[in-house]
CSV table of C-alpha atoms and ligand atoms in Angstrom, one decimal:
chain,number,residue,atom,x,y,z
U,72,MET,CA,-0.2,0.3,0.2
U,73,ARG,CA,0.1,3.8,-0.2
U,74,GLU,CA,0.8,6.4,2.4
U,75,ALA,CA,0.2,9.6,0.7
U,76,HIS,CA,0.3,11.7,3.2
U,77,ALA,CA,3.1,11.7,6.1
U,78,HIS,CA,5.2,12.7,8.2
U,79,ILE,CA,7.7,10.3,8.8
U,80,ALA,CA,10.6,12.1,10.9
U,81,GLN,CA,7.7,14.1,13.0
U,82,LEU,CA,6.2,11.2,13.3
U,83,GLY,CA,9.3,8.9,15.2
U,84,ARG,CA,9.4,11.3,17.5
U,85,SER,CA,6.1,11.4,18.1
U,86,LEU,CA,6.9,7.6,19.1
U,87,THR,CA,8.7,8.6,21.7
U,88,MET,CA,6.9,11.2,23.3
U,89,VAL,CA,4.2,10.7,26.2
U,90,ASP,CA,0.8,9.6,24.2
U,91,LEU,CA,-1.3,11.9,25.5
U,92,SER,CA,-5.0,10.4,23.2
U,93,GLY,CA,-6.2,7.8,25.7
U,94,CYS,CA,-6.7,10.4,28.8
U,95,SER,CA,-9.9,11.6,30.3
U,96,SER,CA,-9.3,14.7,31.9
U,97,ARG,CA,-6.5,17.3,32.9
U,98,ASP,CA,-5.7,16.2,35.2
U,99,GLU,CA,-4.8,12.2,33.8
U,100,ALA,CA,-2.6,14.2,31.4
U,101,LEU,CA,-0.3,15.6,34.1
U,102,GLU,CA,-0.1,12.5,36.2
U,103,MET,CA,0.8,11.3,32.6
U,104,LEU,CA,4.2,14.5,31.8
U,105,ALA,CA,4.7,14.2,35.7
U,106,GLY,CA,6.0,10.4,35.1
U,107,ARG,CA,7.9,11.5,32.3
U,108,ALA,CA,9.8,14.4,33.7
U,109,GLY,CA,10.3,11.7,36.8
U,110,VAL,CA,12.7,9.6,35.1
U,111,MET,CA,14.5,11.9,32.5
U,112,SER,CA,17.4,14.1,33.2
U,113,GLY,CA,19.0,17.5,32.9
U,114,ASP,CA,17.8,20.1,30.7
U,115,GLN,CA,15.8,17.3,28.2
U,116,TRP,CA,12.3,18.1,27.6
U,117,VAL,CA,9.0,16.5,27.3
U,118,LEU,CA,7.5,16.6,24.9
U,119,ALA,CA,3.7,15.4,24.6
U,120,HIS,CA,1.2,14.4,21.2
U,121,GLY,CA,-2.5,13.6,21.8
U,122,ALA,CA,-4.0,15.9,24.2
U,123,ARG,CA,-7.4,16.4,23.3
U,124,PRO,CA,-8.9,19.1,25.9
U,125,GLU,CA,-12.4,19.2,24.1
U,126,GLY,CA,-12.8,15.4,25.3
U,127,TRP,CA,-11.7,16.2,28.8
U,128,VAL,CA,-13.6,15.9,31.5
U,129,ASP,CA,-12.8,18.1,34.6
U,130,ALA,CA,-13.3,16.3,37.6
U,131,SER,CA,-13.7,20.3,40.4
U,132,GLY,CA,-17.3,20.8,37.6
U,133,GLY,CA,-15.1,23.6,36.0
U,134,GLY,CA,-15.5,22.3,31.9
U,135,ALA,CA,-13.1,21.1,29.8
U,136,ARG,CA,-10.5,23.0,28.9
U,137,TRP,CA,-6.2,23.6,28.6
U,138,MET,CA,-4.2,23.3,32.0
U,139,THR,CA,-1.5,26.6,32.1
U,140,ARG,CA,1.8,26.7,32.1
U,141,GLU,CA,1.7,27.5,35.3
U,142,GLU,CA,-0.1,23.9,36.3
U,143,LEU,CA,3.2,22.1,33.7
U,144,ASP,CA,5.4,23.8,35.6
U,145,GLU,CA,4.8,21.8,38.8
U,146,ALA,CA,3.7,19.0,37.0
U,147,CYS,CA,7.0,18.7,35.5
U,148,GLY,CA,9.3,20.7,37.9
U,149,GLY,CA,10.2,23.6,36.2
U,150,ARG,CA,10.9,21.5,33.2
U,151,ALA,CA,10.4,23.4,29.3
U,152,VAL,CA,7.9,20.6,28.7
U,153,CYS,CA,6.0,21.2,25.4
U,154,VAL,CA,2.0,19.6,24.9
U,155,TRP,CA,1.1,19.5,21.0
U,156,CYS,CA,-3.0,19.8,20.5
U,157,PHE,CA,-3.6,15.9,18.0
U,158,ASP,CA,-4.3,18.3,15.1
U,159,TYR,CA,-0.2,20.1,15.6
U,160,HIS,CA,-2.1,23.6,14.7
U,161,ALA,CA,-2.4,23.9,18.8
U,162,LEU,CA,0.3,23.9,22.2
U,163,VAL,CA,1.0,24.2,25.2
U,164,GLY,CA,4.3,25.2,27.5
U,165,SER,CA,5.2,25.6,30.6
U,166,SER,CA,7.4,29.1,31.7
U,167,ARG,CA,10.3,27.5,30.8
U,168,ALA,CA,10.1,26.5,26.9
U,169,LEU,CA,8.6,29.7,26.4
U,170,LYS,CA,11.1,31.2,28.1
U,171,LEU,CA,13.6,29.3,25.3
U,172,ALA,CA,12.1,30.2,22.6
U,173,GLU,CA,12.0,34.0,24.0
U,174,ILE,CA,7.8,34.4,23.5
U,175,ASP,CA,6.3,36.7,26.3
U,176,GLY,CA,3.0,38.0,26.4
U,177,GLY,CA,4.1,40.3,23.9
U,178,THR,CA,5.1,39.0,21.4
U,179,ARG,CA,2.6,38.8,18.3
U,180,PHE,CA,2.5,36.0,14.9
U,181,GLU,CA,0.6,37.5,12.1
U,182,HIS,CA,-0.8,33.6,11.5
U,183,GLY,CA,-0.8,32.4,15.4
U,184,ARG,CA,-1.5,34.9,18.9
U,185,VAL,CA,-0.7,34.6,22.4
U,186,GLU,CA,-3.0,33.3,24.6
U,187,VAL,CA,-3.0,35.3,28.3
U,188,ASP,CA,-4.7,36.1,30.6
U,189,GLY,CA,-6.7,39.3,32.6
U,190,ASP,CA,-2.9,40.0,32.8
U,191,GLY,CA,-1.1,40.5,29.7
U,192,ALA,CA,1.0,37.4,31.3
U,193,PRO,CA,0.2,34.1,28.4
U,194,THR,CA,-1.6,31.3,29.7
U,195,GLY,CA,0.5,28.5,28.3
U,196,LEU,CA,-1.2,28.3,24.6
U,197,LEU,CA,-0.2,28.7,21.4
U,198,LEU,CA,-1.9,29.0,18.4
U,199,GLU,CA,-0.2,28.2,15.2
U,200,HIS,CA,3.0,30.0,13.7
U,201,ALA,CA,3.0,31.0,17.7
U,202,ALA,CA,3.2,26.6,18.5
U,203,LEU,CA,5.4,26.4,16.1
U,204,ALA,CA,8.0,29.2,17.2
U,205,LEU,CA,7.5,27.6,20.2
U,206,TRP,CA,8.5,24.3,19.2
U,207,GLY,CA,10.8,25.6,16.8
U,208,ALA,CA,13.0,25.8,20.6
U,209,VAL,CA,12.5,22.3,20.9
U,210,PRO,CA,16.2,20.4,20.2
U,211,GLU,CA,16.1,18.9,16.4
U,212,PRO,CA,17.4,15.7,16.9
U,213,THR,CA,21.4,15.4,16.2
U,214,GLU,CA,22.3,14.2,13.0
U,215,LYS,CA,23.1,11.0,14.6
U,216,GLU,CA,19.3,10.6,16.4
U,217,ARG,CA,17.7,11.6,12.9
U,218,HIS,CA,18.5,7.7,12.1
U,219,GLY,CA,17.3,5.9,14.9
U,220,VAL,CA,13.8,8.1,14.4
U,221,VAL,CA,13.4,7.1,11.0
U,222,ARG,CA,14.2,3.6,11.0
U,223,GLN,CA,11.7,3.9,13.8
U,224,ALA,CA,8.8,6.2,11.8
U,225,CYS,CA,9.9,3.7,8.6
U,226,ALA,CA,9.5,0.4,10.2
U,227,HIS,CA,6.2,1.4,12.4
U,228,LEU,CA,4.3,2.2,8.7
U,229,LYS,CA,5.7,-1.0,6.8
U,230,ALA,CA,3.9,-3.2,10.2
U,231,LEU,CA,1.5,-0.7,8.9
U,232,GLY,CA,1.4,-2.3,5.5
U,233,TYR,CA,3.2,0.6,3.3
U,234,ASP,CA,5.5,-0.1,1.5
U,235,GLU,CA,5.7,3.5,-0.9
U,236,VAL,CA,5.2,6.2,2.0
U,237,HIS,CA,5.2,10.3,0.5
U,238,ASP,CA,5.9,13.0,3.1
U,239,LEU,CA,4.9,16.2,3.1
U,240,LYS,CA,6.2,18.8,5.2
U,241,ALA,CA,10.1,16.5,4.7
U,242,GLN,CA,13.3,17.7,6.4
U,243,GLY,CA,16.7,19.1,4.3
U,244,TRP,CA,18.2,15.9,5.6
U,245,LEU,CA,15.1,13.7,5.8
U,246,GLY,CA,16.1,12.4,1.0
U,247,SER,CA,19.9,11.4,2.6
U,248,VAL,CA,19.1,9.9,6.2
U,249,LEU,CA,16.3,6.9,4.7
U,250,SER,CA,19.5,6.9,1.7
U,251,ASP,CA,21.8,6.2,4.0
U,252,LEU,CA,18.9,3.5,6.0
U,253,LEU,CA,17.7,1.7,2.6
U,254,ALA,CA,21.6,1.6,1.3
U,255,ALA,CA,22.5,-0.8,5.2
U,256,GLY,CA,18.7,-2.7,3.7
U,257,GLU,CA,18.0,-1.4,7.3
U,258,VAL,CA,14.5,0.5,5.3
U,259,ASP,CA,12.3,-0.6,2.7
U,260,GLN,CA,9.7,1.1,1.3
U,261,ARG,CA,9.7,3.7,-1.9
U,262,PHE,CA,10.2,7.5,-1.1
U,263,ALA,CA,8.7,11.1,-2.4
U,264,LEU,CA,9.8,13.4,-0.8
U,265,TRP,CA,7.3,18.0,-1.1
U,266,ALA,CA,10.3,20.1,1.4
U,267,LEU,CA,9.0,23.8,2.2
U,268,ARG,CA,9.5,26.5,0.4
U,269,GLU,CA,12.4,27.3,3.2
U,270,ASP,CA,14.1,23.5,3.0
U,271,LEU,CA,13.1,22.5,-0.8
U,272,ASP,CA,16.4,24.1,-1.9
U,273,ALA,CA,18.5,21.6,0.8
U,274,LEU,CA,16.9,18.7,-0.1
U,275,MET,CA,17.7,19.2,-3.6
U,276,GLY,CA,21.0,19.7,-3.4
U,277,THR,CA,21.4,16.3,-1.7
U,278,ARG,CA,19.7,14.3,-4.3
U,279,ALA,CA,22.4,13.3,-6.4
U,280,SER,CA,23.2,11.0,-4.1
U,281,TRP,CA,20.0,9.9,-3.2
U,282,ASP,CA,19.0,5.8,-3.9
U,283,ASP,CA,16.7,5.3,-6.1
U,284,ARG,CA,14.2,4.3,-3.9
U,285,VAL,CA,13.8,7.4,-3.0
U,286,ALA,CA,11.8,10.5,-5.6
U,287,LEU,CA,11.7,14.0,-5.2
U,288,GLY,CA,7.8,15.4,-4.4
U,289,GLY,CA,8.0,18.7,-5.4
U,290,MET,CA,6.9,22.0,-2.6
U,291,LYS,CA,5.1,21.9,-0.9
U,292,ILE,CA,3.1,24.9,0.6
U,293,PHE,CA,0.1,25.7,3.3
U,294,VAL,CA,-2.8,27.5,2.3
U,295,ASP,CA,-5.2,27.5,5.0
U,296,GLY,CA,-5.7,26.7,8.5
U,297,THR,CA,-7.6,23.8,10.3
U,298,LEU,CA,-11.4,22.2,10.5
U,299,ASN,CA,-11.7,22.2,14.4
U,300,SER,CA,-9.8,25.6,14.7
U,301,ARG,CA,-12.6,27.3,11.9
U,302,THR,CA,-9.2,28.4,10.1
U,303,ALA,CA,-10.5,26.0,6.8
U,304,TRP,CA,-10.5,28.7,4.6
U,305,VAL,CA,-14.2,27.6,3.0
U,306,LEU,CA,-16.9,30.4,0.6
U,307,GLU,CA,-20.0,30.4,2.9
U,308,ARG,CA,-18.9,31.4,5.9
U,309,TRP,CA,-18.7,28.8,9.2
U,310,ALA,CA,-22.0,28.6,11.3
U,311,ASP,CA,-19.6,29.6,14.8
U,312,ALA,CA,-16.2,30.6,13.8
U,313,PRO,CA,-15.5,33.5,15.3
U,314,GLU,CA,-16.9,37.4,14.3
U,315,ASP,CA,-13.5,38.6,13.2
U,316,ARG,CA,-12.9,35.2,10.7
U,317,PRO,CA,-16.4,34.3,10.0
U,318,PHE,CA,-14.6,32.6,6.9
U,319,GLY,CA,-11.7,31.3,8.3
U,320,THR,CA,-7.8,32.1,7.8
U,321,ALA,CA,-6.1,32.9,4.4
U,322,MET,CA,-2.3,32.0,5.2
U,323,MET,CA,-2.2,32.7,1.6
U,324,SER,CA,-2.7,35.4,-0.6
U,325,HIS,CA,-4.3,35.0,-4.4
U,326,GLU,CA,0.2,37.0,-5.2
U,327,GLU,CA,1.5,34.1,-2.8
U,328,ILE,CA,0.1,31.1,-3.9
U,329,GLU,CA,0.3,31.7,-7.5
U,330,ASP,CA,4.5,32.9,-6.5
U,331,SER,CA,4.9,29.9,-4.7
U,332,ILE,CA,3.7,28.1,-8.1
U,333,GLN,CA,6.4,30.6,-9.6
U,334,PHE,CA,9.0,29.2,-7.1
U,335,ALA,CA,8.1,25.5,-7.5
U,336,LYS,CA,8.1,26.0,-11.5
U,337,GLU,CA,11.7,27.8,-11.4
U,338,ARG,CA,12.8,24.5,-10.3
U,339,GLU,CA,11.1,22.4,-11.9
U,340,VAL,CA,8.9,20.5,-9.6
U,341,PRO,CA,5.3,20.9,-8.8
U,342,ILE,CA,3.3,22.1,-5.7
U,343,ALA,CA,1.4,19.9,-3.2
U,344,ALA,CA,-1.1,22.8,-1.2
U,345,HIS,CA,-2.3,21.7,1.7
U,346,ALA,CA,-6.0,23.1,1.1
U,347,ILE,CA,-9.2,22.2,3.7
U,348,GLY,CA,-11.9,24.3,3.6
U,349,ASP,CA,-13.4,24.9,0.0
U,350,GLY,CA,-12.6,28.4,-0.2
U,351,ALA,CA,-8.7,27.1,-0.3
U,352,VAL,CA,-9.3,24.4,-3.2
U,353,ARG,CA,-10.7,27.0,-5.6
U,354,ALA,CA,-7.5,29.0,-4.6
U,355,VAL,CA,-4.7,26.7,-5.4
U,356,LEU,CA,-6.8,25.6,-8.5
U,357,ASP,CA,-7.2,28.8,-10.2
U,358,GLY,CA,-4.2,29.3,-8.7
U,359,ILE,CA,-2.0,27.2,-11.1
U,360,GLU,CA,-4.1,28.1,-13.8
U,361,ALA,CA,-3.1,31.7,-13.5
U,362,THR,CA,0.3,30.3,-13.7
U,363,GLY,CA,-0.1,27.8,-16.6
U,364,THR,CA,1.2,24.8,-14.6
U,365,GLN,CA,-1.8,22.6,-15.1
U,366,ARG,CA,-0.6,19.0,-15.5
U,367,THR,CA,2.7,18.7,-14.0
U,368,GLY,CA,1.8,17.5,-11.2
U,369,HIS,CA,0.2,19.8,-9.0
U,370,ARG,CA,-1.1,18.1,-6.2
U,371,ILE,CA,-3.9,19.2,-2.9
U,372,GLU,CA,-4.1,17.7,0.1
U,373,HIS,CA,-6.9,17.2,2.5
U,374,ALA,CA,-9.3,19.0,0.6
U,375,GLU,CA,-12.0,18.7,2.7
U,376,LEU,CA,-14.3,20.6,1.2
U,377,VAL,CA,-15.0,21.2,-2.3
U,378,ASP,CA,-17.4,23.2,-3.8
U,379,ALA,CA,-20.1,21.3,-6.4
U,380,SER,CA,-18.3,23.9,-9.3
U,381,ASP,CA,-14.3,22.7,-8.3
U,382,VAL,CA,-15.1,18.6,-8.6
U,383,ALA,CA,-14.0,19.0,-12.5
U,384,ARG,CA,-10.8,21.1,-12.2
U,385,PHE,CA,-9.4,18.2,-10.6
U,386,VAL,CA,-9.4,16.5,-13.7
U,387,GLU,CA,-9.1,19.2,-16.3
U,388,MET,CA,-5.8,20.2,-15.4
U,389,GLY,CA,-4.9,17.4,-13.7
U,390,VAL,CA,-4.9,17.9,-10.1
U,391,VAL,CA,-4.0,15.0,-8.1
U,392,CYS,CA,-7.0,15.6,-5.0
U,393,SER,CA,-4.7,13.4,-2.3
U,394,VAL,CA,-7.5,13.1,0.4
U,395,GLN,CA,-7.4,11.7,4.6
U,396,PRO,CA,-11.3,10.1,4.7
U,397,CYS,CA,-10.0,8.7,8.5
U,398,HIS,CA,-9.9,12.2,9.7
U,399,LEU,CA,-14.0,12.5,8.9
U,400,LEU,CA,-14.8,10.0,12.4
U,401,ALA,CA,-13.2,12.6,14.3
U,402,ASP,CA,-14.7,15.3,12.4
U,403,ILE,CA,-18.7,14.6,11.8
U,404,GLU,CA,-19.3,17.2,15.3
U,405,ALA,CA,-16.8,19.5,14.3
U,406,LEU,CA,-19.1,19.8,9.8
U,407,LYS,CA,-22.1,19.6,12.0
U,408,ARG,CA,-21.6,22.4,14.1
U,409,GLY,CA,-19.4,24.6,11.2
U,410,CYS,CA,-21.2,23.6,8.1
U,411,PRO,CA,-24.3,21.7,8.6
U,412,GLY,CA,-25.2,23.2,4.9
U,413,ARG,CA,-22.6,22.0,3.7
U,414,LEU,CA,-21.7,18.9,4.8
U,415,ASP,CA,-23.3,17.4,0.4
U,416,ARG,CA,-19.7,18.9,-0.2
U,417,VAL,CA,-17.1,17.1,2.3
U,418,LEU,CA,-15.3,15.4,0.8
U,419,PRO,CA,-17.0,14.5,-3.1
U,420,LEU,CA,-15.5,11.2,-3.7
U,421,ARG,CA,-18.3,9.4,-5.3
U,422,GLU,CA,-18.2,13.2,-8.0
U,423,LEU,CA,-14.5,13.1,-8.4
U,424,ILE,CA,-14.3,9.1,-9.6
U,425,GLU,CA,-17.4,10.5,-11.5
U,426,ALA,CA,-15.7,13.2,-13.0
U,427,GLY,CA,-12.9,11.8,-14.0
U,428,LEU,CA,-9.9,10.7,-11.5
U,429,VAL,CA,-8.6,7.9,-11.8
U,430,CYS,CA,-8.3,5.4,-7.6
U,431,GLY,CA,-4.9,5.5,-6.9
U,432,GLU,CA,-3.4,7.3,-9.6
U,433,SER,CA,-4.8,11.3,-9.7
U,434,LEU,CA,-6.8,9.8,-6.4
U,435,PHE,CA,-4.6,9.1,-3.0
U,436,PHE,CA,-5.7,7.8,0.5
U,437,GLY,CA,-3.3,8.4,3.3
U,438,SER,CA,-3.7,9.2,6.7
U,439,ASP,CA,-2.0,13.0,7.8
U,440,VAL,CA,0.3,10.3,10.9
U,441,PRO,CA,0.8,11.0,12.8
U,442,ILE,CA,-1.7,13.5,13.8
U,443,VAL,CA,-3.5,10.8,13.9
U,444,ARG,CA,-2.4,6.5,13.0
U,445,ALA,CA,-2.3,5.5,10.4
U,446,ASP,CA,-4.0,2.6,9.7
U,447,HIS,CA,-5.9,2.0,7.0
U,448,ARG,CA,-9.2,0.6,7.6
U,449,ASP,CA,-10.1,4.5,9.5
U,450,SER,CA,-10.0,5.7,5.9
U,451,VAL,CA,-11.6,2.4,4.2
U,452,VAL,CA,-14.4,3.4,6.6
U,453,ALA,CA,-14.6,6.3,6.8
U,454,ALA,CA,-15.1,6.5,3.0
U,455,THR,CA,-16.9,3.3,2.5
U,456,LEU,CA,-19.6,3.9,5.5
U,457,ARG,CA,-19.6,8.3,6.0
U,458,ARG,CA,-19.2,7.6,10.2
U,459,ARG,CA,-17.9,5.5,12.6
U,460,GLU,CA,-18.5,2.0,12.7
U,461,GLY,CA,-21.4,2.0,15.4
U,462,MET,CA,-23.2,4.7,14.3
U,463,ASP,CA,-26.7,4.7,11.6
U,464,GLU,CA,-27.0,5.7,8.6
U,465,SER,CA,-28.4,9.0,9.8
U,466,GLU,CA,-25.7,10.5,11.0
U,467,ALA,CA,-23.8,9.9,8.1
U,468,ILE,CA,-21.6,12.8,6.5
U,469,GLY,CA,-22.5,13.3,2.0
U,470,PHE,CA,-23.4,9.2,2.0
U,471,GLY,CA,-23.9,9.9,-1.4
U,472,GLN,CA,-20.3,9.9,-1.9
U,473,ARG,CA,-18.9,6.5,-0.6
U,474,LEU,CA,-16.6,4.8,-2.2
U,475,THR,CA,-16.9,0.8,-2.3
U,476,GLU,CA,-14.8,-1.0,-0.5
U,477,ARG,CA,-12.5,-2.3,-3.6
U,478,GLU,CA,-12.4,1.5,-5.1
U,479,ALA,CA,-11.1,2.9,-1.0
U,480,LEU,CA,-8.4,0.3,-1.1
U,481,ALA,CA,-7.3,1.0,-4.8
U,482,CYS,CA,-7.0,5.2,-3.5
U,483,PHE,CA,-3.6,3.2,-1.6
U,484,GLY,CA,-2.4,1.8,-4.5
U,485,VAL,CA,-4.4,-1.5,-3.8
F,78,LIG,ZN1,0.8,16.9,7.5
């Protein structure tokens, strides 16, 4: 099978992080973090992921909320701590972590936010680019650690049945590390790597020495945010978004999208665009059209909402649609709250196939691991049932868009 949307190094790293996805309360999460802090030495960071505070029950009756910076300080003895939200678009940092990242209550981000309390001090919660700024202060795996991190991730994916893996945010060093591991026989899969604009030249610079099983994909861009944070860029206003951004958050302007496609074109590579909302999807298709780069291998990642008038454009313009149906399983309630009038536009897979996309060739399935687990069965369930197992058919999202199991597997290249 092919896993068309993974983050290999992040997965390798997450396999060693504290996993909070099974926690049912904030106290339970704090206890797990304290346990990890207790067995760590020196200045090591406590790293955790999988937090889903919306689902936490609060024993004190105060309502589900994130832990604060002070609560992390107390639980982890003043260490640097970073607790990722399950979707990797928000995190909570401890006081020491914020200090190391040089973030205080007055730090501003164009596409991010530092949450502050009544006195203007940071609560620890950081969103989008503010979260990435703190993550940037976490020491990178050393050159020696990189091989171990990547080896672990590849073994994990291999065990799930993936012999081809696409990395959608490859570091400049990933091609070399994978090639080393392939040459040593420690990894045995095929890879395609897509890097951010700032990493693309570094990645391409090492290409001459890559193993045959590693291929360059192209350049990754982020056009909008996420569904759960209501930062996905949508054509019809969210039913429950903050008043100042009813259509979500465009992370790039039309000009910036065209400029990025041009930058990639100069390097003779296509782009893969993170576009979750139908507004973002349309902006990317418009950008490809405006730059005259149809049929050059461009991909749109996620495409959770696609307007009816844009469906055929994927086929006409030769754009690959790379989706992760597994997210639907967790997003059903959020979709019903956020876009009750647009549920028929969620992952319109049947329409995309009818328009001419071919399962496994121009319609890919993946997971976005480690944001969710990479088990292909989750996407098969989501694509065929359009709801979680055990739910009534009336609860399904866009039931008319369902695929057969055969088609869903074909999207994994089976
Ligand atoms: Zn991703």
